[in-house]
Amino acid sequence: MDLELNGKSALVWGGSKGMGYAAARRLAMEGADVVIAARTEVTLQGAAQALSQDCGRTVRYVVADITSNAGREAALAACPQPDILVNNSDGYPPGDFREWTQETWHQALDMMMVGPIDMIRRVVDGMQERRYGRIINIVSRSVKVAHAELGLSNGARSGLVGFVAGLARQTVRHNVTINNVLPGAFDTDAQARHIDKLARQTGKPADEVRRSREAGNPAGRFGRPDEVGALIAYLASAHTGYITGQSWLIDGGEYPGTY
């Protein structure tokens, strides 16, 4: 299928590794002009170089932090009029809500809710004027199946999804769609950190925790980042102008519900 992304501009947050990297790679392979944004320049440089070589086209990068105004401005200076925006940020490791301070909550909200919403605010009017826009938020399965130890993510990411539900019904008339991707357990650095934290909490070896989590998934494995990248590229394509305000589970069937 031709996704008709040739020449489209895409800004991908967290594009230096994991699911963000996979999304940037797939978008670039489909012909989009991609800028990846993250906080660590060394990692970004290596990612941009690898993506450029792999995709046969230049992938640029910008050092930026989605939690700050300066970071969001820097990202848009590097990609002033994105046709595609992928909001993606780290989550917080599992913990006990009794230990989370007000400062911790504000940091989580800036990272997983306020920052992405402000990015949407900054780009959505231009997308509507140009009659093309695809905004995809990488959130988490935890907004649909909450885990007590992931309360920061449950709360902040649910706020983003709730906000999108209203706005997405206004922008679609102008061919601007906003959707969410809800990954389950994927084979990423974030998953490795999560497993290490659980191993310390339970006293079990990390390998044992990993095998148990994989075996508990109907697919019998963790997801591959490229699977998320492919889904994001499809949602960013010219073929999805009638899909908006939706949350796409990609979790190997782990969510137990019918709807």
PDB file of C-alpha atoms in Angstrom:
ATOM      1  CA  MET A   1       0.000   0.000   0.000  1.00  0.00           C
ATOM      2  CA  ASP A   2       1.262   3.475  -0.875  1.00  0.00           C
ATOM      3  CA  LEU A   3       0.722   5.531   2.285  1.00  0.00           C
ATOM      4  CA  GLU A   4       1.173   8.742   0.261  1.00  0.00           C
ATOM      5  CA  LEU A   5       3.651  10.219   2.729  1.00  0.00           C
ATOM      6  CA  ASN A   6       6.249  11.249   0.185  1.00  0.00           C
ATOM      7  CA  GLY A   7       7.300  14.823   0.984  1.00  0.00           C
ATOM      8  CA  LYS A   8       5.245  15.083   4.160  1.00  0.00           C
ATOM      9  CA  SER A   9       7.094  16.558   7.130  1.00  0.00           C
ATOM     10  CA  ALA A  10       7.100  14.643  10.402  1.00  0.00           C
ATOM     11  CA  LEU A  11       8.247  15.571  13.903  1.00  0.00           C
ATOM     12  CA  VAL A  12       8.806  12.550  16.128  1.00  0.00           C
ATOM     13  CA  TRP A  13       9.409  13.012  19.834  1.00  0.00           C
ATOM     14  CA  GLY A  14      11.525  10.373  21.536  1.00  0.00           C
ATOM     15  CA  GLY A  15      12.770   9.380  18.091  1.00  0.00           C
ATOM     16  CA  SER A  16      16.260   8.354  19.154  1.00  0.00           C
ATOM     17  CA  LYS A  17      15.299   4.892  20.431  1.00  0.00           C
ATOM     18  CA  GLY A  18      12.528   2.387  21.027  1.00  0.00           C
ATOM     19  CA  MET A  19       9.080   2.961  19.586  1.00  0.00           C
ATOM     20  CA  GLY A  20       9.862   6.552  18.639  1.00  0.00           C
ATOM     21  CA  TYR A  21      12.841   5.397  16.596  1.00  0.00           C
ATOM     22  CA  ALA A  22      10.716   2.717  14.945  1.00  0.00           C
ATOM     23  CA  ALA A  23       8.058   5.304  14.051  1.00  0.00           C
ATOM     24  CA  ALA A  24      10.674   7.673  12.610  1.00  0.00           C
ATOM     25  CA  ARG A  25      12.199   4.857  10.572  1.00  0.00           C
ATOM     26  CA  ARG A  26       8.899   3.730   9.074  1.00  0.00           C
ATOM     27  CA  LEU A  27       7.814   7.295   8.265  1.00  0.00           C
ATOM     28  CA  ALA A  28      11.164   7.983   6.569  1.00  0.00           C
ATOM     29  CA  MET A  29      10.959   4.704   4.635  1.00  0.00           C
ATOM     30  CA  GLU A  30       7.567   5.840   3.364  1.00  0.00           C
ATOM     31  CA  GLY A  31       9.066   9.080   2.050  1.00  0.00           C
ATOM     32  CA  ALA A  32       8.419  11.561   4.852  1.00  0.00           C
ATOM     33  CA  ASP A  33      10.953  14.222   5.801  1.00  0.00           C
ATOM     34  CA  VAL A  34      11.584  13.320   9.433  1.00  0.00           C
ATOM     35  CA  VAL A  35      12.980  15.273  12.368  1.00  0.00           C
ATOM     36  CA  ILE A  36      13.563  13.354  15.592  1.00  0.00           C
ATOM     37  CA  ALA A  37      13.571  15.137  18.953  1.00  0.00           C
ATOM     38  CA  ALA A  38      14.916  13.983  22.303  1.00  0.00           C
ATOM     39  CA  ARG A  39      17.056  15.221  25.180  1.00  0.00           C
ATOM     40  CA  THR A  40      20.412  13.511  24.621  1.00  0.00           C
ATOM     41  CA  GLU A  41      22.487  14.737  21.695  1.00  0.00           C
ATOM     42  CA  VAL A  42      24.870  11.783  21.489  1.00  0.00           C
ATOM     43  CA  THR A  43      21.985   9.342  21.220  1.00  0.00           C
ATOM     44  CA  LEU A  44      20.210  11.566  18.715  1.00  0.00           C
ATOM     45  CA  GLN A  45      23.281  11.887  16.517  1.00  0.00           C
ATOM     46  CA  GLY A  46      23.727   8.145  16.323  1.00  0.00           C
ATOM     47  CA  ALA A  47      20.037   7.556  15.677  1.00  0.00           C
ATOM     48  CA  ALA A  48      19.817  10.186  12.933  1.00  0.00           C
ATOM     49  CA  GLN A  49      22.895   8.790  11.222  1.00  0.00           C
ATOM     50  CA  ALA A  50      21.607   5.228  11.389  1.00  0.00           C
ATOM     51  CA  LEU A  51      18.159   6.216  10.154  1.00  0.00           C
ATOM     52  CA  SER A  52      19.590   8.245   7.277  1.00  0.00           C
ATOM     53  CA  GLN A  53      21.753   5.334   6.134  1.00  0.00           C
ATOM     54  CA  ASP A  54      18.972   2.787   6.563  1.00  0.00           C
ATOM     55  CA  CYS A  55      16.246   4.821   4.857  1.00  0.00           C
ATOM     56  CA  GLY A  56      18.313   6.374   2.083  1.00  0.00           C
ATOM     57  CA  ARG A  57      17.215   9.898   2.971  1.00  0.00           C
ATOM     58  CA  THR A  58      18.360  12.510   5.474  1.00  0.00           C
ATOM     59  CA  VAL A  59      16.764  12.297   8.911  1.00  0.00           C
ATOM     60  CA  ARG A  60      17.504  15.383  10.998  1.00  0.00           C
ATOM     61  CA  TYR A  61      17.525  15.750  14.758  1.00  0.00           C
ATOM     62  CA  VAL A  62      16.986  18.413  17.390  1.00  0.00           C
ATOM     63  CA  VAL A  63      17.935  18.381  21.056  1.00  0.00           C
ATOM     64  CA  ALA A  64      14.698  19.243  22.856  1.00  0.00           C
ATOM     65  CA  ASP A  65      12.757  18.429  26.002  1.00  0.00           C
ATOM     66  CA  ILE A  66       8.989  18.110  25.570  1.00  0.00           C
ATOM     67  CA  THR A  67       8.430  19.180  29.190  1.00  0.00           C
ATOM     68  CA  SER A  68       9.722  22.742  28.662  1.00  0.00           C
ATOM     69  CA  ASN A  69       8.554  25.665  26.565  1.00  0.00           C
ATOM     70  CA  ALA A  70      12.105  26.120  25.288  1.00  0.00           C
ATOM     71  CA  GLY A  71      12.222  22.479  24.232  1.00  0.00           C
ATOM     72  CA  ARG A  72       8.947  22.642  22.364  1.00  0.00           C
ATOM     73  CA  GLU A  73      10.030  25.849  20.624  1.00  0.00           C
ATOM     74  CA  ALA A  74      13.333  24.249  19.621  1.00  0.00           C
ATOM     75  CA  ALA A  75      11.529  21.274  18.113  1.00  0.00           C
ATOM     76  CA  LEU A  76       9.284  23.517  16.029  1.00  0.00           C
ATOM     77  CA  ALA A  77      12.207  25.654  14.943  1.00  0.00           C
ATOM     78  CA  ALA A  78      13.689  22.477  13.462  1.00  0.00           C
ATOM     79  CA  CYS A  79      10.363  21.368  11.939  1.00  0.00           C
ATOM     80  CA  PRO A  80       8.214  24.509  11.660  1.00  0.00           C
ATOM     81  CA  GLN A  81       5.166  23.107   9.849  1.00  0.00           C
ATOM     82  CA  PRO A  82       4.845  19.403  10.538  1.00  0.00           C
ATOM     83  CA  ASP A  83       2.199  17.480   8.665  1.00  0.00           C
ATOM     84  CA  ILE A  84       2.690  14.641  11.138  1.00  0.00           C
ATOM     85  CA  LEU A  85       3.306  14.966  14.864  1.00  0.00           C
ATOM     86  CA  VAL A  86       4.187  11.941  16.975  1.00  0.00           C
ATOM     87  CA  ASN A  87       4.006  12.737  20.679  1.00  0.00           C
ATOM     88  CA  ASN A  88       6.057  10.268  22.657  1.00  0.00           C
ATOM     89  CA  SER A  89       7.733  10.522  26.039  1.00  0.00           C
ATOM     90  CA  ASP A  90       9.220   8.334  28.726  1.00  0.00           C
ATOM     91  CA  GLY A  91       6.999   7.052  31.481  1.00  0.00           C
ATOM     92  CA  TYR A  92       7.820   6.713  35.143  1.00  0.00           C
ATOM     93  CA  PRO A  93       8.996   3.463  36.737  1.00  0.00           C
ATOM     94  CA  PRO A  94       6.543   1.557  38.925  1.00  0.00           C
ATOM     95  CA  GLY A  95       6.155   2.736  42.490  1.00  0.00           C
ATOM     96  CA  ASP A  96       3.890   3.411  45.456  1.00  0.00           C
ATOM     97  CA  PHE A  97       1.687   6.491  45.152  1.00  0.00           C
ATOM     98  CA  ARG A  98       2.319   7.258  48.815  1.00  0.00           C
ATOM     99  CA  GLU A  99       5.887   8.121  47.889  1.00  0.00           C
ATOM    100  CA  TRP A 100       5.030  10.451  44.999  1.00  0.00           C
ATOM    101  CA  THR A 101       5.324  14.114  45.924  1.00  0.00           C
ATOM    102  CA  GLN A 102       3.497  17.006  44.315  1.00  0.00           C
ATOM    103  CA  GLU A 103       6.678  17.738  42.382  1.00  0.00           C
ATOM    104  CA  THR A 104       6.714  14.171  41.055  1.00  0.00           C
ATOM    105  CA  TRP A 105       3.136  14.528  39.861  1.00  0.00           C
ATOM    106  CA  HIS A 106       3.875  17.821  38.107  1.00  0.00           C
ATOM    107  CA  GLN A 107       6.889  16.281  36.372  1.00  0.00           C
ATOM    108  CA  ALA A 108       4.775  13.351  35.201  1.00  0.00           C
ATOM    109  CA  LEU A 109       1.997  15.628  33.958  1.00  0.00           C
ATOM    110  CA  ASP A 110       4.457  17.852  32.068  1.00  0.00           C
ATOM    111  CA  MET A 111       5.994  14.805  30.420  1.00  0.00           C
ATOM    112  CA  MET A 112       2.936  12.742  29.542  1.00  0.00           C
ATOM    113  CA  MET A 113       0.072  15.235  29.314  1.00  0.00           C
ATOM    114  CA  VAL A 114       0.835  18.970  29.343  1.00  0.00           C
ATOM    115  CA  GLY A 115       3.825  18.814  26.987  1.00  0.00           C
ATOM    116  CA  PRO A 116       2.025  16.778  24.322  1.00  0.00           C
ATOM    117  CA  ILE A 117      -1.111  18.932  24.591  1.00  0.00           C
ATOM    118  CA  ASP A 118       0.950  22.085  24.118  1.00  0.00           C
ATOM    119  CA  MET A 119       2.576  20.558  21.036  1.00  0.00           C
ATOM    120  CA  ILE A 120      -0.884  19.882  19.644  1.00  0.00           C
ATOM    121  CA  ARG A 121      -1.869  23.478  20.394  1.00  0.00           C
ATOM    122  CA  ARG A 122       1.146  24.785  18.515  1.00  0.00           C
ATOM    123  CA  VAL A 123       0.644  22.777  15.319  1.00  0.00           C
ATOM    124  CA  VAL A 124      -3.058  22.052  14.909  1.00  0.00           C
ATOM    125  CA  ASP A 125      -4.172  25.377  13.391  1.00  0.00           C
ATOM    126  CA  GLY A 126      -1.470  25.236  10.722  1.00  0.00           C
ATOM    127  CA  MET A 127      -2.455  21.688   9.884  1.00  0.00           C
ATOM    128  CA  GLN A 128      -6.075  22.746   9.503  1.00  0.00           C
ATOM    129  CA  GLU A 129      -5.114  25.624   7.215  1.00  0.00           C
ATOM    130  CA  ARG A 130      -3.060  23.265   5.030  1.00  0.00           C
ATOM    131  CA  ARG A 131      -5.876  20.677   5.100  1.00  0.00           C
ATOM    132  CA  TYR A 132      -3.632  17.858   6.242  1.00  0.00           C
ATOM    133  CA  GLY A 133      -2.567  16.764   9.676  1.00  0.00           C
ATOM    134  CA  ARG A 134      -1.970  13.535  11.531  1.00  0.00           C
ATOM    135  CA  ILE A 135      -1.290  13.661  15.259  1.00  0.00           C
ATOM    136  CA  ILE A 136      -0.467  10.376  16.960  1.00  0.00           C
ATOM    137  CA  ASN A 137       0.145  10.088  20.691  1.00  0.00           C
ATOM    138  CA  ILE A 138       2.064   7.075  21.944  1.00  0.00           C
ATOM    139  CA  VAL A 139       0.513   6.511  25.346  1.00  0.00           C
ATOM    140  CA  SER A 140       0.096   3.166  27.130  1.00  0.00           C
ATOM    141  CA  ARG A 141      -2.237   0.246  27.627  1.00  0.00           C
ATOM    142  CA  SER A 142      -2.420   1.444  31.230  1.00  0.00           C
ATOM    143  CA  VAL A 143      -5.038   4.044  30.256  1.00  0.00           C
ATOM    144  CA  LYS A 144      -7.365   1.120  29.520  1.00  0.00           C
ATOM    145  CA  VAL A 145      -6.092  -1.428  32.044  1.00  0.00           C
ATOM    146  CA  ALA A 146      -4.761   0.462  35.041  1.00  0.00           C
ATOM    147  CA  HIS A 147      -1.967  -0.926  37.193  1.00  0.00           C
ATOM    148  CA  ALA A 148      -1.640   0.520  40.680  1.00  0.00           C
ATOM    149  CA  GLU A 149       2.158   0.683  40.475  1.00  0.00           C
ATOM    150  CA  LEU A 150       1.883   2.742  37.274  1.00  0.00           C
ATOM    151  CA  GLY A 151      -0.369   5.392  38.769  1.00  0.00           C
ATOM    152  CA  LEU A 152       1.625   8.302  37.353  1.00  0.00           C
ATOM    153  CA  SER A 153       1.186   6.943  33.855  1.00  0.00           C
ATOM    154  CA  ASN A 154      -2.445   5.925  34.443  1.00  0.00           C
ATOM    155  CA  GLY A 155      -3.303   9.458  35.515  1.00  0.00           C
ATOM    156  CA  ALA A 156      -1.247  11.636  33.190  1.00  0.00           C
ATOM    157  CA  ARG A 157      -1.752   9.633  30.012  1.00  0.00           C
ATOM    158  CA  SER A 158      -5.478   9.266  30.664  1.00  0.00           C
ATOM    159  CA  GLY A 159      -5.661  13.048  30.855  1.00  0.00           C
ATOM    160  CA  LEU A 160      -4.085  13.322  27.406  1.00  0.00           C
ATOM    161  CA  VAL A 161      -6.460  10.735  25.944  1.00  0.00           C
ATOM    162  CA  GLY A 162      -9.438  12.504  27.489  1.00  0.00           C
ATOM    163  CA  PHE A 163      -8.374  15.833  26.057  1.00  0.00           C
ATOM    164  CA  VAL A 164      -7.883  14.370  22.592  1.00  0.00           C
ATOM    165  CA  ALA A 165     -11.369  12.856  22.601  1.00  0.00           C
ATOM    166  CA  GLY A 166     -12.948  16.293  22.395  1.00  0.00           C
ATOM    167  CA  LEU A 167     -10.539  18.074  20.065  1.00  0.00           C
ATOM    168  CA  ALA A 168     -10.326  15.240  17.550  1.00  0.00           C
ATOM    169  CA  ARG A 169     -14.018  15.672  16.680  1.00  0.00           C
ATOM    170  CA  GLN A 170     -13.425  19.322  15.793  1.00  0.00           C
ATOM    171  CA  THR A 171     -10.330  18.966  13.635  1.00  0.00           C
ATOM    172  CA  VAL A 172     -11.347  16.007  11.480  1.00  0.00           C
ATOM    173  CA  ARG A 173     -13.532  18.230   9.271  1.00  0.00           C
ATOM    174  CA  HIS A 174     -10.277  19.867   8.152  1.00  0.00           C
ATOM    175  CA  ASN A 175      -8.538  16.540   7.439  1.00  0.00           C
ATOM    176  CA  VAL A 176      -6.625  16.683  10.712  1.00  0.00           C
ATOM    177  CA  THR A 177      -6.923  13.520  12.760  1.00  0.00           C
ATOM    178  CA  ILE A 178      -5.736  12.817  16.289  1.00  0.00           C
ATOM    179  CA  ASN A 179      -5.358   9.271  17.532  1.00  0.00           C
ATOM    180  CA  ASN A 180      -3.625   7.405  20.336  1.00  0.00           C
ATOM    181  CA  VAL A 181      -1.554   4.241  20.238  1.00  0.00           C
ATOM    182  CA  LEU A 182      -1.718   2.108  23.391  1.00  0.00           C
ATOM    183  CA  PRO A 183       1.246  -0.276  23.515  1.00  0.00           C
ATOM    184  CA  GLY A 184       1.382  -3.142  25.937  1.00  0.00           C
ATOM    185  CA  ALA A 185       4.672  -4.820  26.848  1.00  0.00           C
ATOM    186  CA  PHE A 186       7.292  -4.110  24.194  1.00  0.00           C
ATOM    187  CA  ASP A 187      10.935  -5.073  23.983  1.00  0.00           C
ATOM    188  CA  THR A 188      12.366  -1.621  24.714  1.00  0.00           C
ATOM    189  CA  ASP A 189      14.735   0.038  27.173  1.00  0.00           C
ATOM    190  CA  ALA A 190      11.728   1.233  29.143  1.00  0.00           C
ATOM    191  CA  GLN A 191      10.515  -2.359  29.484  1.00  0.00           C
ATOM    192  CA  ALA A 192      13.954  -3.435  30.678  1.00  0.00           C
ATOM    193  CA  ARG A 193      13.895  -0.732  33.358  1.00  0.00           C
ATOM    194  CA  HIS A 194      10.414  -1.805  34.386  1.00  0.00           C
ATOM    195  CA  ILE A 195      11.524  -5.425  34.709  1.00  0.00           C
ATOM    196  CA  ASP A 196      14.573  -4.423  36.767  1.00  0.00           C
ATOM    197  CA  LYS A 197      12.369  -2.454  39.142  1.00  0.00           C
ATOM    198  CA  LEU A 198       9.959  -5.371  39.521  1.00  0.00           C
ATOM    199  CA  ALA A 199      12.877  -7.741  40.078  1.00  0.00           C
ATOM    200  CA  ARG A 200      14.183  -5.587  42.905  1.00  0.00           C
ATOM    201  CA  GLN A 201      10.731  -5.343  44.442  1.00  0.00           C
ATOM    202  CA  THR A 202      10.050  -9.093  44.292  1.00  0.00           C
ATOM    203  CA  GLY A 203      13.572 -10.411  44.847  1.00  0.00           C
ATOM    204  CA  LYS A 204      13.330 -12.515  41.679  1.00  0.00           C
ATOM    205  CA  PRO A 205      15.970 -12.579  38.917  1.00  0.00           C
ATOM    206  CA  ALA A 206      15.233 -10.164  36.077  1.00  0.00           C
ATOM    207  CA  ASP A 207      15.327 -12.993  33.507  1.00  0.00           C
ATOM    208  CA  GLU A 208      12.666 -14.854  35.455  1.00  0.00           C
ATOM    209  CA  VAL A 209      10.448 -11.771  35.630  1.00  0.00           C
ATOM    210  CA  ARG A 210      10.852 -11.259  31.884  1.00  0.00           C
ATOM    211  CA  ARG A 211      10.016 -14.873  31.012  1.00  0.00           C
ATOM    212  CA  SER A 212       6.967 -14.762  33.259  1.00  0.00           C
ATOM    213  CA  ARG A 213       5.693 -11.553  31.671  1.00  0.00           C
ATOM    214  CA  GLU A 214       6.223 -12.906  28.168  1.00  0.00           C
ATOM    215  CA  ALA A 215       4.502 -16.193  28.984  1.00  0.00           C
ATOM    216  CA  GLY A 216       1.527 -14.317  30.419  1.00  0.00           C
ATOM    217  CA  ASN A 217       0.830 -12.600  27.101  1.00  0.00           C
ATOM    218  CA  PRO A 218      -1.439 -14.455  24.639  1.00  0.00           C
ATOM    219  CA  ALA A 219       1.193 -13.855  21.946  1.00  0.00           C
ATOM    220  CA  GLY A 220       3.823 -15.494  24.160  1.00  0.00           C
ATOM    221  CA  ARG A 221       6.258 -12.643  23.624  1.00  0.00           C
ATOM    222  CA  PHE A 222       6.853  -8.921  23.936  1.00  0.00           C
ATOM    223  CA  GLY A 223       5.989  -6.684  21.025  1.00  0.00           C
ATOM    224  CA  ARG A 224       8.626  -5.434  18.588  1.00  0.00           C
ATOM    225  CA  PRO A 225       9.038  -1.664  18.235  1.00  0.00           C
ATOM    226  CA  ASP A 226       8.769  -1.956  14.441  1.00  0.00           C
ATOM    227  CA  GLU A 227       5.198  -3.205  14.893  1.00  0.00           C
ATOM    228  CA  VAL A 228       4.282   0.084  16.562  1.00  0.00           C
ATOM    229  CA  GLY A 229       6.199   1.971  13.873  1.00  0.00           C
ATOM    230  CA  ALA A 230       4.109   0.358  11.149  1.00  0.00           C
ATOM    231  CA  LEU A 231       0.842   1.192  12.924  1.00  0.00           C
ATOM    232  CA  ILE A 232       1.893   4.821  13.394  1.00  0.00           C
ATOM    233  CA  ALA A 233       2.858   5.137   9.726  1.00  0.00           C
ATOM    234  CA  TYR A 234      -0.575   3.861   8.732  1.00  0.00           C
ATOM    235  CA  LEU A 235      -2.342   6.304  11.063  1.00  0.00           C
ATOM    236  CA  ALA A 236      -0.195   9.085   9.598  1.00  0.00           C
ATOM    237  CA  SER A 237      -1.131   8.174   6.048  1.00  0.00           C
ATOM    238  CA  ALA A 238      -3.512   9.725   3.551  1.00  0.00           C
ATOM    239  CA  HIS A 239      -5.859   6.757   4.028  1.00  0.00           C
ATOM    240  CA  THR A 240      -6.920   7.525   7.603  1.00  0.00           C
ATOM    241  CA  GLY A 241      -8.799  10.805   7.272  1.00  0.00           C
ATOM    242  CA  TYR A 242     -11.961   9.125   8.584  1.00  0.00           C
ATOM    243  CA  ILE A 243     -10.316   7.740  11.741  1.00  0.00           C
ATOM    244  CA  THR A 244     -10.022  10.140  14.653  1.00  0.00           C
ATOM    245  CA  GLY A 245     -10.259  10.247  18.424  1.00  0.00           C
ATOM    246  CA  GLN A 246      -9.478   6.535  18.679  1.00  0.00           C
ATOM    247  CA  SER A 247      -7.156   4.605  20.979  1.00  0.00           C
ATOM    248  CA  TRP A 248      -5.443   1.721  19.223  1.00  0.00           C
ATOM    249  CA  LEU A 249      -4.444  -1.154  21.496  1.00  0.00           C
ATOM    250  CA  ILE A 250      -1.353  -3.031  20.368  1.00  0.00           C
ATOM    251  CA  ASP A 251      -0.637  -5.507  23.141  1.00  0.00           C
ATOM    252  CA  GLY A 252      -0.647  -9.057  21.770  1.00  0.00           C
ATOM    253  CA  GLY A 253      -4.216  -9.592  22.935  1.00  0.00           C
ATOM    254  CA  GLU A 254      -3.450  -9.074  26.628  1.00  0.00           C
ATOM    255  CA  TYR A 255      -6.420  -6.752  27.184  1.00  0.00           C
ATOM    256  CA  PRO A 256      -9.199  -9.184  28.171  1.00  0.00           C
ATOM    257  CA  GLY A 257     -12.267  -7.214  27.131  1.00  0.00           C
ATOM    258  CA  THR A 258     -14.475  -7.488  24.071  1.00  0.00           C
ATOM    259  CA  TYR A 259     -14.554  -3.723  23.530  1.00  0.00           C
TER     260      TYR A 259
END
